[in-house]
Amino acid sequence: MASMKRSEILKIIGQNIKRIRLEKGFTQVDLVGKIEARIDTTNISRIEKGRTNATIHTLYKISQALEVPLSEICDVYFSESV
């Protein structure tokens, strides 16, 4: 299995978050409202586009707000095959 670049991993994690958010019918504003942490829509947008390296704590808070396991957000191999 080939090693992935950091930018590829960030992009896939962002795509996972966006996919799950849209499946649940949430806007970025809705998601921010559900996250129990200090984060704004600009940060969510950057995370979804893979432009920033979110901390594990932020990813955990996002997973809690989306009501999915953190592993679903961080699953880089699921997205790779889609």
Coordinates of N, CA and C in Angstrom, one line a residue:
M1 N 0.8 -1.2 0.0 CA 0.0 0.0 0.0 C 0.9 1.2 0.0
A2 N 0.7 2.1 -0.9 CA 1.5 3.3 -1.0 C 1.2 4.3 0.1
S3 N 2.2 5.0 0.5 CA 2.1 6.1 1.5 C 1.4 7.3 0.9
M4 N 0.5 7.9 1.7 CA -0.2 9.1 1.2 C 0.5 10.3 1.7
K5 N 0.4 11.4 0.9 CA 0.9 12.7 1.3 C 0.0 13.3 2.3
R6 N 0.5 14.2 3.1 CA -0.2 14.9 4.2 C -1.4 15.6 3.5
S7 N -1.2 16.3 2.4 CA -2.3 17.0 1.8 C -3.4 16.1 1.3
E8 N -3.1 14.9 0.9 CA -4.1 13.9 0.5 C -5.0 13.5 1.6
I9 N -4.3 13.2 2.8 CA -5.0 12.8 4.0 C -6.0 13.9 4.4
L10 N -5.5 15.1 4.5 CA -6.3 16.2 4.9 C -7.5 16.4 4.0
K11 N -7.3 16.3 2.7 CA -8.4 16.4 1.8 C -9.5 15.3 2.0
I12 N -9.0 14.1 2.2 CA -10.0 13.0 2.4 C -10.8 13.1 3.6
I13 N -10.1 13.5 4.7 CA -10.8 13.8 6.0 C -11.8 14.9 5.8
G14 N -11.5 15.9 5.1 CA -12.4 17.0 4.8 C -13.6 16.5 4.0
Q15 N -13.3 15.7 3.0 CA -14.4 15.2 2.2 C -15.3 14.3 3.0
N16 N -14.8 13.5 3.9 CA -15.6 12.7 4.8 C -16.5 13.5 5.7
I17 N -16.0 14.6 6.2 CA -16.8 15.5 7.1 C -17.9 16.1 6.3
K18 N -17.6 16.6 5.1 CA -18.6 17.2 4.2 C -19.7 16.2 3.8
R19 N -19.2 15.0 3.4 CA -20.2 14.0 3.0 C -21.2 13.7 4.1
I20 N -20.6 13.4 5.3 CA -21.5 13.1 6.5 C -22.4 14.3 6.8
R21 N -21.8 15.5 6.8 CA -22.6 16.7 7.1 C -23.8 16.8 6.2
L22 N -23.6 16.6 4.9 CA -24.6 16.7 3.9 C -25.6 15.6 4.0
E23 N -25.1 14.4 4.3 CA -26.1 13.3 4.5 C -27.0 13.5 5.6
K24 N -26.6 14.3 6.6 CA -27.4 14.6 7.7 C -28.3 15.8 7.5
G25 N -28.0 16.5 6.4 CA -28.8 17.7 6.0 C -28.4 18.9 6.8
F26 N -27.1 19.0 7.2 CA -26.6 20.1 8.0 C -25.9 21.1 7.0
T27 N -26.1 22.4 7.3 CA -25.2 23.4 6.7 C -23.9 23.5 7.5
Q28 N -23.0 24.2 7.1 CA -21.8 24.4 7.9 C -22.2 25.2 9.2
V29 N -23.1 26.1 9.0 CA -23.6 26.9 10.2 C -24.3 26.0 11.2
D30 N -25.1 25.0 10.7 CA -25.7 24.1 11.6 C -24.7 23.3 12.4
L31 N -23.7 22.8 11.6 CA -22.6 22.0 12.3 C -21.9 22.8 13.4
V32 N -21.5 24.0 13.0 CA -20.9 24.9 14.0 C -21.7 25.0 15.3
G33 N -23.0 25.2 15.1 CA -23.9 25.3 16.2 C -24.0 24.1 17.1
K34 N -23.7 22.9 16.5 CA -23.8 21.6 17.3 C -22.4 21.3 17.9
I35 N -21.4 21.9 17.5 CA -20.0 21.6 18.0 C -19.8 22.3 19.4
E36 N -19.4 21.5 20.4 CA -19.2 22.1 21.7 C -17.7 22.5 21.8
A37 N -17.3 23.4 21.0 CA -15.9 23.9 21.0 C -15.9 25.2 20.3
R38 N -14.8 26.0 20.4 CA -14.7 27.3 19.8 C -14.2 27.1 18.3
I39 N -15.2 27.1 17.4 CA -14.9 26.9 16.0 C -15.9 27.7 15.2
D40 N -15.5 28.2 14.1 CA -16.4 29.0 13.2 C -16.6 28.4 11.9
T41 N -17.5 28.9 11.1 CA -17.7 28.3 9.7 C -16.5 28.4 8.8
T42 N -15.7 29.4 9.0 CA -14.5 29.6 8.2 C -13.6 28.4 8.5
N43 N -13.4 28.0 9.7 CA -12.6 26.8 10.0 C -13.2 25.5 9.5
I44 N -14.5 25.4 9.6 CA -15.1 24.2 9.0 C -14.9 24.1 7.5
S45 N -15.0 25.3 6.8 CA -14.8 25.3 5.4 C -13.4 24.9 5.1
R46 N -12.4 25.4 5.8 CA -11.0 25.1 5.6 C -10.7 23.6 5.8
I47 N -11.3 23.0 6.9 CA -11.2 21.6 7.2 C -11.8 20.8 6.0
E48 N -13.0 21.1 5.6 CA -13.6 20.4 4.5 C -12.9 20.4 3.2
K49 N -12.2 21.5 3.0 CA -11.4 21.6 1.7 C -10.0 21.1 1.9
G50 N -9.6 20.6 3.1 CA -8.3 20.0 3.3 C -7.2 21.1 3.4
R51 N -7.6 22.3 3.7 CA -6.6 23.4 3.7 C -6.0 23.7 5.1
T52 N -6.5 22.9 6.1 CA -5.9 23.1 7.5 C -5.8 21.7 8.1
N53 N -4.9 21.6 9.0 CA -4.7 20.4 9.8 C -5.4 20.5 11.1
A54 N -6.6 20.0 11.2 CA -7.4 20.1 12.4 C -6.8 19.2 13.5
T55 N -6.9 19.7 14.7 CA -6.4 18.9 15.8 C -7.3 17.7 16.0
I56 N -6.8 16.7 16.7 CA -7.6 15.5 17.0 C -8.8 15.9 17.9
H57 N -8.6 16.8 18.7 CA -9.7 17.3 19.6 C -10.8 17.9 18.7
T58 N -10.5 18.7 17.8 CA -11.4 19.4 16.9 C -12.2 18.3 16.1
L59 N -11.4 17.3 15.5 CA -12.1 16.2 14.8 C -13.0 15.4 15.7
Y60 N -12.6 15.2 16.9 CA -13.5 14.5 17.9 C -14.8 15.3 18.1
K61 N -14.7 16.6 18.3 CA -15.8 17.4 18.5 C -16.7 17.4 17.3
I62 N -16.2 17.4 16.1 CA -17.0 17.4 14.9 C -17.7 16.0 14.8
S63 N -17.0 14.9 15.1 CA -17.6 13.6 15.1 C -18.7 13.5 16.1
Q64 N -18.6 14.1 17.2 CA -19.7 14.1 18.2 C -20.9 14.9 17.7
A65 N -20.6 16.1 17.1 CA -21.7 16.9 16.6 C -22.4 16.2 15.4
L66 N -21.7 15.4 14.6 CA -22.3 14.6 13.5 C -22.8 13.3 14.0
E67 N -22.6 12.9 15.2 CA -23.1 11.7 15.8 C -22.5 10.5 15.0
V68 N -21.2 10.5 14.7 CA -20.6 9.4 14.1 C -19.3 9.1 14.8
P69 N -18.7 7.9 14.7 CA -17.5 7.6 15.4 C -16.3 8.4 14.7
L70 N -15.4 8.8 15.5 CA -14.2 9.5 15.0 C -13.5 8.8 13.8
S71 N -13.6 7.4 13.9 CA -13.0 6.6 12.9 C -13.6 6.8 11.5
E72 N -14.9 7.1 11.5 CA -15.6 7.3 10.2 C -15.1 8.6 9.5
I73 N -14.8 9.6 10.3 CA -14.2 10.9 9.8 C -12.8 10.6 9.3
C74 N -12.0 9.8 10.0 CA -10.6 9.6 9.7 C -10.3 8.5 8.8
D75 N -11.3 7.8 8.3 CA -11.2 6.7 7.4 C -10.7 7.1 6.0
V76 N -9.4 7.1 5.8 CA -8.8 7.6 4.5 C -8.9 6.5 3.4
Y77 N -9.2 5.3 3.8 CA -9.2 4.2 2.8 C -10.6 4.0 2.2
F78 N -11.6 4.3 3.0 CA -13.0 4.2 2.5 C -13.1 5.2 1.3
S79 N -12.7 6.4 1.5 CA -12.8 7.5 0.5 C -12.0 7.2 -0.8
E80 N -10.8 6.5 -0.5 CA -9.9 6.2 -1.6 C -10.6 5.3 -2.6
S81 N -11.4 4.4 -2.2 CA -12.0 3.4 -3.1 C -13.3 3.9 -3.7
V82 N -13.8 5.1 -3.3 CA -15.1 5.6 -3.8 C -14.9 6.4 -5.1

